[in-house]
Amino acid sequence: MKIAVEGCCHGELDKIYETIEYLEQKEGVKVDLLLCCGDFQAVRNEGDLKCMAVPAKYRTMQTFYKYYSGEKKAPVFTIFIGGNHEASNHLQELPYGGWVAPNIYYLGYAGVIRYKGIRIGGLSGIFKSRDYRKGHHEFPPYNPETLRSAYHIRNIEVFKLKQIQMPIDIFMSHDWPRGIYYYGSTKELLRKKKFLRQEVESNSLGSPAAEELLAHLQPNYWFSAHLHVKFAAIMQHLPKGKSAPRVTKFLSLDKCLPHREFLQIVDIPERPGSSEGLEYDPEWLAILKATNTLQRTTPHPWNPPENNGLHERWDFSASEAAMMQVVEDLSGELGIPDNFSPTVPSYNPNKPHRQATPSYNTNPQTTELCAKLGLTDIYAQVGRGEDEVARVQGSTGGEDDEDEDSLGSTDEPSEYPTDTSGLSGSFNPDEITIEDEWEEEEELKAEVKADELFDAKAAHAQFGADGAGQGSGDDEDVTAARILKRTSIESGDAGSRGPTPRIKRRNQVIYTAAEDDECEG
């Protein structure tokens, strides 16, 4: 099965699908599945834009709304996780995952599903130690604080994922597992991103929670994004008990822009006899049922149960009986129902509604799943004000704030026992200041020539015939296979970039979309 892996999407669905189509025609292949590693930006309308942590002047509608409204349908089945630039009110409707549009599936705060027999898991958001121990208490309209904390990873999600005992084929996180940079070409990474040196040398770059999950899950593949750089690594884990040691092939990709390594094809062996569609994972659903009473919707710190004599139960892994019960709850049907339905009006470019306010809606998909399995719809619960949620909600803010959460690490003292991220205060000129991303896009718009032909120079890269990477994990070794990127010309010395990079590129018609000029407000 050929799987396209995308780094940061940033709402550029039209461009991503067009690039995949170009690749399929050029290479004579058929892509079965697209995985997007966060910053998906499933923005349905102007109200959703106000729930996304970017300065107001850079909030643009992009192209997702076309797929939500039914104007277009995703030509490639798509699965994604959330990052740190999302329409949080939309994704919060689906805490356990669900369809955001026909053929586009969100994995939820954390989730595991099966597609054609391949077991795919993911963790949405980024790690921030100050919010890690809190419940999912955020609710629109967000204030400047909750606008950002809404997409911060919580320990309950990591605790659930650590109950998994069965092998995972693919796992996705937005930010990197801490320490993964030691298993690839660290030298090449620091050549591309010199400002990461302090964090890499102090082992404070990335998420300690994801690092813990990597050691526990040991998936065959782990895909990430966030740092806007392509990086490959191969990590051999210590053996668990009498089991043979497992190997994880790690790949992080860039954001969707010309001349950026944002998309790569991975060839994973198919599983003969497997279902053709998307299926629930019985072990994961059994874990959701077992941990349902542990969920919190307050901002008060909470620690999961441990085997320390203070808790009656600390092991919430799924027994065979629990998994069989899940199958019975679903009447023996593990196929995920194709039950997408819009919950808010879609953006209409002919009738813009710039004064729209953020909406709160429960989602019938979540309601249905909760009814079948006896789960709590935590978004509905926080919306009803249950658990005595202590929050002071103002209007959605943060319009003029710099997006500190774009950092690859955190900068505050942590309750996380292994967090050393406070050691670093490095500056990432390509990621920290959100204005930079949108200024790059504005320069692209200014230079577009509608009659210029798309001449993307690359194709797909594979880790090898069996999906394996080069033995050294060297990024250039993987690049030597065939990397899909769109061409451009960057001016200036990459090593001399100031805090606000000024990037000039040659543009292609494939990167131009009609809405570019419609949605600049």
Coordinates of C-alpha atoms in Angstrom, one line a residue:
M1 CA 0.0 0.0 0.0
K2 CA 1.3 3.4 -1.0
I3 CA 0.8 6.0 1.8
A4 CA 1.5 9.7 1.2
V5 CA 2.8 11.4 4.4
E6 CA 2.3 15.2 4.7
G7 CA 4.0 17.5 7.2
C8 CA 2.2 20.7 8.2
C9 CA -0.9 21.0 6.1
H10 CA -1.9 24.6 7.0
G11 CA -5.2 24.3 5.2
E12 CA -3.6 23.7 1.7
L13 CA -5.7 20.8 0.8
D14 CA -6.2 21.8 -2.9
K15 CA -2.5 22.1 -3.3
I16 CA -1.7 18.8 -1.5
Y17 CA -4.2 16.8 -3.5
E18 CA -3.0 18.4 -6.8
T19 CA 0.6 17.5 -5.9
I20 CA -0.4 13.9 -5.2
E21 CA -2.3 13.8 -8.6
Y22 CA 0.8 15.1 -10.3
L23 CA 2.9 12.5 -8.6
E24 CA 0.6 9.6 -9.5
Q25 CA 0.6 10.7 -13.2
K26 CA 4.3 11.2 -13.3
E27 CA 5.3 8.0 -11.5
G28 CA 2.5 5.8 -12.6
V29 CA 1.5 4.9 -9.0
K30 CA -1.7 5.1 -7.1
V31 CA -1.7 6.6 -3.6
D32 CA -4.0 4.7 -1.3
L33 CA -3.9 6.9 1.8
L34 CA -2.8 10.4 2.9
L35 CA -1.6 11.0 6.4
C36 CA -1.4 14.6 7.6
C37 CA 0.8 15.3 10.7
G38 CA -1.0 18.3 12.2
D39 CA -1.7 22.0 11.6
F40 CA -4.5 20.7 9.3
Q41 CA -6.7 23.7 9.8
A42 CA -10.2 22.3 9.3
V43 CA -11.7 25.8 9.1
R44 CA -15.4 25.7 8.1
N45 CA -16.3 29.4 8.3
E46 CA -15.3 32.8 9.6
G47 CA -16.3 31.8 13.2
D48 CA -13.8 28.9 13.1
L49 CA -11.0 31.3 12.0
K50 CA -11.4 33.1 15.3
C51 CA -10.7 29.8 17.1
M52 CA -7.3 29.4 15.5
A53 CA -4.2 30.8 17.2
V54 CA -2.8 33.0 14.5
P55 CA -2.9 36.9 14.4
A56 CA -6.1 38.2 12.9
K57 CA -4.5 39.7 9.8
Y58 CA -3.1 36.3 8.9
R59 CA -6.4 34.4 9.3
T60 CA -7.3 33.2 5.8
M61 CA -9.9 30.6 4.9
Q62 CA -7.7 28.4 2.7
T63 CA -9.5 25.5 1.0
F64 CA -10.9 23.0 3.6
Y65 CA -14.3 24.6 3.6
K66 CA -14.9 23.3 0.0
Y67 CA -14.5 19.7 1.2
Y68 CA -16.8 20.4 4.3
S69 CA -19.5 22.0 2.1
G70 CA -19.5 19.2 -0.5
E71 CA -18.2 21.4 -3.2
K72 CA -15.3 19.0 -3.5
K73 CA -14.5 15.6 -2.2
A74 CA -11.1 14.4 -1.1
P75 CA -9.7 12.4 -4.0
V76 CA -7.4 10.4 -1.6
F77 CA -8.7 9.0 1.7
T78 CA -7.2 11.2 4.4
I79 CA -6.4 10.7 8.1
F80 CA -5.0 13.5 10.2
I81 CA -4.1 14.6 13.7
G82 CA -4.3 18.1 15.2
G83 CA -1.4 20.4 15.6
N84 CA -1.0 23.9 17.2
H85 CA -2.8 25.9 14.5
E86 CA -6.3 24.4 14.4
A87 CA -9.9 25.5 14.5
S88 CA -10.1 24.1 18.0
N89 CA -13.9 24.4 18.3
H90 CA -14.3 22.1 15.3
L91 CA -11.9 19.4 16.5
Q92 CA -13.2 19.6 20.0
E93 CA -16.6 18.3 18.7
L94 CA -14.8 15.0 18.0
P95 CA -12.7 14.1 21.1
Y96 CA -12.7 10.4 20.0
G97 CA -12.2 11.2 16.3
G98 CA -14.6 11.3 13.4
W99 CA -15.2 12.6 9.9
V100 CA -14.6 16.3 9.4
A101 CA -15.7 16.0 5.7
P102 CA -16.4 13.1 3.4
N103 CA -13.2 10.9 3.0
I104 CA -11.3 13.0 5.6
Y105 CA -11.0 11.4 9.1
Y106 CA -9.7 13.0 12.3
L107 CA -8.1 10.7 15.0
G108 CA -9.3 12.8 17.9
Y109 CA -7.2 13.9 20.9
A110 CA -5.7 10.5 20.7
G111 CA -6.8 7.5 18.7
V112 CA -6.1 4.2 17.0
I113 CA -8.0 2.9 14.0
R114 CA -7.4 0.3 11.3
Y115 CA -7.2 0.9 7.5
K116 CA -7.0 -2.1 5.2
G117 CA -5.5 -4.0 8.2
I118 CA -2.8 -1.4 8.9
R119 CA -3.1 -0.2 12.5
I120 CA -2.7 3.6 12.7
G121 CA -2.5 5.7 15.9
G122 CA -2.0 9.3 16.7
L123 CA -1.7 12.0 19.3
S124 CA -3.0 15.5 18.5
G125 CA -1.6 18.8 19.7
I126 CA 1.8 19.9 21.2
F127 CA 3.4 19.4 24.6
K128 CA 3.2 22.3 27.1
S129 CA 4.1 21.3 30.6
R130 CA 1.9 23.9 32.2
D131 CA -1.3 22.4 30.8
Y132 CA -0.2 18.7 30.6
R133 CA -1.9 17.7 33.9
K134 CA -5.2 19.6 33.3
G135 CA -8.5 18.3 31.9
H136 CA -9.9 19.4 28.6
H137 CA -11.7 22.4 30.1
E138 CA -11.5 24.8 27.1
F139 CA -14.7 26.0 25.5
P140 CA -15.6 28.7 22.9
P141 CA -15.5 31.7 22.9
Y142 CA -11.9 31.2 24.0
N143 CA -9.9 33.8 25.8
P144 CA -6.2 34.4 24.8
E145 CA -5.1 31.7 27.2
T146 CA -7.6 28.9 26.3
L147 CA -7.2 29.7 22.6
R148 CA -3.8 28.1 22.9
S149 CA -4.2 25.6 25.7
A150 CA -7.1 23.9 23.8
Y151 CA -4.5 22.2 21.6
H152 CA -2.0 21.3 24.4
I153 CA -1.6 17.6 25.0
R154 CA -3.0 16.2 28.3
N155 CA -1.6 13.4 30.4
I156 CA -4.9 11.4 30.2
E157 CA -4.4 10.9 26.5
V158 CA -0.8 9.7 27.0
F159 CA -2.0 7.4 29.8
K160 CA -4.6 5.8 27.5
L161 CA -2.1 5.2 24.7
K162 CA 0.3 3.6 27.3
Q163 CA -2.3 1.0 27.9
I164 CA -1.9 -0.4 24.4
Q165 CA -0.2 -3.8 24.3
M166 CA -0.8 -4.9 20.7
P167 CA 1.7 -3.8 18.0
I168 CA 1.2 -0.4 16.2
D169 CA 2.1 -0.1 12.5
I170 CA 2.1 3.7 12.2
F171 CA 1.9 6.5 14.8
M172 CA 1.7 10.2 14.3
S173 CA 2.5 13.2 16.5
H174 CA 2.7 16.8 15.6
D175 CA 5.8 17.6 17.6
W176 CA 8.8 15.3 17.7
P177 CA 9.6 12.7 20.4
R178 CA 12.4 14.1 22.4
G179 CA 15.8 12.6 21.6
I180 CA 14.8 11.2 18.2
Y181 CA 17.4 13.5 16.6
Y182 CA 20.2 11.3 17.9
Y183 CA 19.1 8.4 15.7
G184 CA 19.4 10.2 12.4
S185 CA 21.9 12.6 10.8
T186 CA 22.0 15.2 13.6
K187 CA 24.7 17.0 11.7
E188 CA 22.5 17.4 8.7
L189 CA 19.6 18.6 10.9
L190 CA 21.7 21.2 12.5
R191 CA 23.0 22.3 9.1
K192 CA 19.4 23.0 8.1
K193 CA 18.3 24.4 11.4
K194 CA 21.3 25.9 13.1
F195 CA 19.2 27.5 15.9
L196 CA 18.3 24.1 17.2
R197 CA 21.8 23.3 18.4
Q198 CA 21.4 24.3 22.0
E199 CA 18.2 22.3 22.4
V200 CA 19.7 19.2 20.6
E201 CA 22.8 19.3 22.7
S202 CA 20.9 19.6 25.9
N203 CA 18.3 17.0 24.8
S204 CA 15.5 19.4 25.4
L205 CA 14.0 19.6 21.9
G206 CA 10.7 17.9 21.4
S207 CA 8.0 16.3 23.6
P208 CA 8.9 14.2 26.6
A209 CA 5.4 12.7 26.5
A210 CA 6.0 11.5 22.9
E211 CA 9.4 10.2 23.9
E212 CA 7.7 8.1 26.5
L213 CA 5.1 6.8 24.0
L214 CA 7.8 6.0 21.5
A215 CA 9.5 3.8 24.0
H216 CA 6.3 2.1 24.9
L217 CA 4.5 1.7 21.6
Q218 CA 7.6 1.0 19.4
P219 CA 5.6 1.4 16.2
N220 CA 7.1 0.4 12.8
Y221 CA 6.8 4.0 11.6
W222 CA 6.5 7.3 13.4
F223 CA 5.6 10.5 11.4
S224 CA 5.8 14.1 12.7
A225 CA 5.9 17.7 11.5
H226 CA 6.0 21.0 13.5
L227 CA 9.7 22.0 13.1
H228 CA 9.3 22.6 9.3
V229 CA 12.2 20.4 8.3
K230 CA 12.6 17.0 6.7
F231 CA 14.4 14.6 9.0
A232 CA 14.6 10.8 9.0
A233 CA 15.9 8.5 11.7
I234 CA 15.9 4.8 12.6
M235 CA 15.6 3.8 16.2
Q236 CA 16.2 0.3 17.5
H237 CA 14.4 -0.3 20.8
L238 CA 15.6 -2.4 23.7
P239 CA 13.7 -5.7 23.6
K240 CA 10.7 -6.1 25.8
G241 CA 10.9 -9.4 27.8
K242 CA 11.6 -12.3 25.5
S243 CA 10.3 -10.4 22.4
A244 CA 12.7 -9.6 19.5
P245 CA 13.9 -5.9 19.5
R246 CA 11.7 -3.7 17.4
V247 CA 12.7 -0.9 15.1
T248 CA 10.9 2.4 14.4
K249 CA 11.5 4.4 11.2
F250 CA 10.9 8.0 12.0
L251 CA 10.2 10.7 9.4
S252 CA 9.3 14.4 9.9
L253 CA 8.4 16.6 7.0
D254 CA 8.1 20.3 6.2
K255 CA 5.1 22.5 5.6
C256 CA 3.3 22.8 2.3
L257 CA 5.2 25.5 0.4
P258 CA 7.2 25.5 -2.9
H259 CA 10.6 24.0 -2.7
R260 CA 9.9 22.4 0.7
E261 CA 10.1 18.7 1.4
F262 CA 6.5 18.4 2.6
L263 CA 5.3 15.1 1.1
Q264 CA 6.8 11.7 0.8
I265 CA 5.5 8.3 -0.2
V266 CA 6.0 5.3 2.0
D267 CA 5.4 1.8 0.7
I268 CA 3.9 -0.5 3.4
P269 CA 3.1 -4.2 2.7
E270 CA -0.6 -4.9 2.4
R271 CA -2.3 -7.4 4.6
P272 CA -4.1 -9.9 2.4
G273 CA -7.6 -10.7 3.6
S274 CA -8.0 -7.5 5.6
S275 CA -11.1 -5.3 5.3
E276 CA -11.0 -2.7 2.6
G277 CA -12.4 0.1 4.7
L278 CA -11.8 2.1 7.9
E279 CA -12.4 0.2 11.1
Y280 CA -12.6 0.8 14.8
D281 CA -9.8 -0.8 16.8
P282 CA -11.3 -3.1 19.5
E283 CA -8.3 -2.7 21.9
W284 CA -8.5 1.1 21.7
L285 CA -12.2 1.2 22.2
A286 CA -11.9 -1.1 25.2
I287 CA -9.3 1.2 26.7
L288 CA -11.6 4.2 26.1
K289 CA -14.3 2.4 28.0
A290 CA -12.0 1.4 30.9
T291 CA -10.6 5.0 31.3
N292 CA -13.8 6.9 30.8
T293 CA -14.2 7.7 34.5
L294 CA -10.7 9.1 34.6
Q295 CA -11.4 12.0 32.3
R296 CA -11.6 15.5 33.7
T297 CA -13.0 18.7 32.3
T298 CA -11.5 21.1 34.8
P299 CA -8.3 23.1 34.7
H300 CA -7.2 21.5 38.0
P301 CA -4.0 19.3 37.9
W302 CA -4.5 15.6 37.9
N303 CA -2.2 12.6 37.9
P304 CA -3.2 9.2 36.4
P305 CA -3.2 6.1 38.7
E306 CA 0.1 4.4 39.4
N307 CA 1.2 1.2 41.1
N308 CA 2.2 3.0 44.2
G309 CA -0.2 1.6 46.8
L310 CA -2.5 4.6 46.5
H311 CA -4.8 3.4 43.8
E312 CA -7.1 0.4 43.7
R313 CA -6.5 0.1 40.0
W314 CA -3.7 1.4 37.8
D315 CA -3.7 -1.1 34.9
F316 CA -6.3 -0.2 32.3
S317 CA -5.0 -2.4 29.5
A318 CA -7.7 -4.2 27.5
S319 CA -8.5 -7.9 28.3
E320 CA -9.7 -10.2 25.6
A321 CA -13.1 -10.2 27.3
A322 CA -13.2 -6.4 27.2
M323 CA -12.4 -6.3 23.5
M324 CA -15.1 -8.9 22.8
Q325 CA -17.6 -6.7 24.7
V326 CA -16.7 -3.8 22.5
V327 CA -17.5 -5.9 19.4
E328 CA -20.8 -6.8 21.0
D329 CA -21.5 -3.2 21.8
L330 CA -21.0 -2.4 18.1
S331 CA -23.3 -5.3 17.1
G332 CA -20.3 -7.1 15.5
E333 CA -19.7 -4.3 13.0
L334 CA -16.3 -2.8 13.4
G335 CA -16.5 -0.7 10.2
I336 CA -16.6 3.0 11.0
P337 CA -19.9 4.3 9.7
D338 CA -19.8 6.9 7.0
N339 CA -22.0 9.3 9.1
F340 CA -20.5 12.7 8.4
S341 CA -23.0 15.6 8.7
P342 CA -22.3 19.3 8.8
T343 CA -22.8 21.0 12.2
V344 CA -22.3 24.6 11.1
P345 CA -22.9 26.6 7.9
S346 CA -20.0 26.5 5.6
Y347 CA -18.1 29.6 4.4
N348 CA -19.7 31.2 1.3
P349 CA -17.2 33.4 -0.6
N350 CA -20.1 35.2 -2.2
K351 CA -21.6 36.1 1.1
P352 CA -18.8 36.6 3.6
H353 CA -19.7 36.9 7.3
R354 CA -16.7 38.6 8.8
Q355 CA -18.5 39.3 12.1
A356 CA -19.3 35.6 12.7
T357 CA -18.7 34.4 16.2
P358 CA -17.1 31.1 17.3
S359 CA -19.7 28.4 17.5
Y360 CA -20.2 25.5 20.0
N361 CA -21.9 22.4 18.7
T362 CA -22.0 18.8 19.8
N363 CA -21.4 16.4 17.0
P364 CA -23.8 13.6 16.2
Q365 CA -20.9 11.3 15.4
T366 CA -19.6 11.7 19.0
T367 CA -23.1 11.4 20.4
E368 CA -23.7 8.1 18.5
L369 CA -20.3 6.5 19.5
C370 CA -20.8 7.5 23.2
A371 CA -24.2 6.0 23.2
K372 CA -23.0 2.7 21.9
L373 CA -20.0 2.4 24.2
G374 CA -21.1 4.2 27.3
L375 CA -18.5 7.0 26.9
T376 CA -18.8 10.6 28.1
D377 CA -18.9 13.3 25.5
I378 CA -16.5 15.6 27.3
Y379 CA -17.1 18.6 25.0
A380 CA -20.8 18.4 25.7
Q381 CA -20.0 18.0 29.4
V382 CA -17.8 21.1 29.6
G383 CA -20.4 23.0 27.5
R384 CA -23.0 22.2 30.2
G385 CA -20.7 23.6 32.8
E386 CA -20.5 20.3 34.6
D387 CA -17.6 19.4 37.0
E388 CA -17.8 23.0 38.2
V389 CA -15.4 24.2 35.5
A390 CA -13.6 27.2 36.7
R391 CA -13.0 29.3 33.7
V392 CA -13.3 33.0 32.9
Q393 CA -14.2 33.1 29.2
G394 CA -13.9 36.3 27.3
S395 CA -14.2 36.9 23.6
T396 CA -11.7 34.9 21.5
G397 CA -8.5 36.9 21.7
G398 CA -4.8 36.7 21.0
E399 CA -5.1 38.5 17.7
D400 CA -1.9 40.5 18.3
D401 CA 0.0 38.0 20.4
E402 CA 3.1 36.2 19.1
D403 CA 2.4 32.5 18.9
E404 CA 4.7 31.2 21.6
D405 CA 3.4 27.7 21.1
S406 CA 5.1 27.4 17.8
L407 CA 8.3 26.7 19.8
G408 CA 9.7 23.2 19.4
S409 CA 9.9 23.1 23.2
T410 CA 8.4 24.7 26.3
D411 CA 10.0 27.4 28.5
E412 CA 8.2 27.1 31.8
P413 CA 8.9 24.9 34.9
S414 CA 7.3 21.5 34.4
E415 CA 5.4 19.0 36.5
Y416 CA 6.4 16.4 34.0
P417 CA 9.0 14.3 35.8
T418 CA 11.4 14.0 32.8
D419 CA 10.9 17.4 31.3
T420 CA 14.1 19.4 30.7
S421 CA 12.7 21.6 28.0
G422 CA 13.0 24.7 30.3
L423 CA 16.8 24.6 29.7
S424 CA 16.5 26.1 26.2
G425 CA 15.3 29.4 24.9
S426 CA 16.4 29.0 21.3
F427 CA 14.7 31.0 18.6
N428 CA 13.3 29.2 15.5
P429 CA 12.9 31.9 12.8
D430 CA 11.0 29.5 10.6
E431 CA 8.5 28.4 13.2
I432 CA 8.1 30.6 16.2
T433 CA 6.8 33.8 14.8
I434 CA 3.5 32.9 13.0
E435 CA 3.7 36.1 11.0
D436 CA 6.7 34.7 9.1
E437 CA 4.7 31.8 7.7
W438 CA 2.0 34.1 6.4
E439 CA 4.5 36.7 5.1
E440 CA 6.1 33.9 3.1
E441 CA 2.7 33.1 1.6
E442 CA 2.0 36.8 0.8
E443 CA 5.3 37.1 -1.1
L444 CA 4.3 34.0 -3.1
K445 CA 1.0 35.6 -4.0
A446 CA 2.7 38.8 -5.1
E447 CA 4.9 36.9 -7.5
V448 CA 2.3 34.5 -9.0
K449 CA 2.1 34.3 -12.8
A450 CA -1.1 32.5 -13.8
D451 CA 0.5 31.2 -17.0
E452 CA 3.6 29.8 -15.5
L453 CA 3.7 26.0 -15.8
F454 CA 4.1 23.7 -12.8
D455 CA 7.6 22.2 -13.2
A456 CA 7.9 20.4 -9.9
K457 CA 11.2 18.5 -10.0
A458 CA 10.8 15.6 -7.9
A459 CA 8.8 12.5 -7.3
H460 CA 8.3 10.3 -4.4
A461 CA 10.8 9.0 -2.0
Q462 CA 10.6 5.6 -0.4
F463 CA 12.4 4.2 2.6
G464 CA 13.2 1.3 0.3
A465 CA 11.3 -1.4 -1.5
D466 CA 9.9 -2.7 1.8
G467 CA 9.3 0.8 3.2
A468 CA 12.6 0.8 5.1
G469 CA 14.9 3.7 5.4
Q470 CA 18.6 3.9 4.7
G471 CA 20.6 2.1 7.3
S472 CA 22.2 5.2 8.7
G473 CA 19.0 7.1 9.1
D474 CA 20.8 9.9 7.2
D475 CA 18.4 12.5 5.8
E476 CA 20.4 12.8 2.6
D477 CA 20.3 9.0 2.1
V478 CA 16.5 9.1 2.1
T479 CA 16.6 12.2 -0.1
A480 CA 18.6 10.2 -2.6
A481 CA 15.6 8.1 -3.2
R482 CA 13.1 10.5 -4.8
I483 CA 11.6 13.4 -2.8
L484 CA 8.5 15.1 -3.8
K485 CA 8.8 18.9 -3.6
R486 CA 7.7 21.9 -5.6
T487 CA 10.5 24.0 -7.1
S488 CA 11.5 27.5 -6.1
I489 CA 14.4 29.8 -5.8
E490 CA 15.4 31.1 -2.4
S491 CA 17.6 34.2 -2.2
G492 CA 20.1 34.9 0.5
D493 CA 22.3 32.7 2.7
A494 CA 20.2 30.4 4.8
G495 CA 22.7 30.7 7.6
S496 CA 22.3 34.5 7.7
R497 CA 18.6 34.8 8.0
G498 CA 17.3 37.3 10.5
P499 CA 14.3 37.0 12.8
T500 CA 12.0 37.8 9.9
P501 CA 13.1 35.8 6.9
R502 CA 12.4 37.4 3.5
I503 CA 12.0 34.6 1.0
K504 CA 11.7 35.0 -2.8
R505 CA 10.5 32.2 -4.8
R506 CA 9.5 31.3 -8.4
N507 CA 5.9 30.2 -8.3
Q508 CA 3.9 27.6 -10.3
V509 CA 0.3 27.7 -11.3
I510 CA -0.3 24.6 -9.2
Y511 CA 0.4 26.7 -6.1
T512 CA -2.1 29.3 -7.1
A513 CA -5.7 29.0 -5.9
A514 CA -8.7 31.2 -6.7
E515 CA -9.4 31.9 -3.1
D516 CA -5.9 33.4 -2.6
D517 CA -7.3 36.9 -3.5
E518 CA -10.7 36.3 -2.0
C519 CA -9.7 35.6 1.6
E520 CA -6.9 38.0 2.4
G521 CA -9.0 39.6 5.1

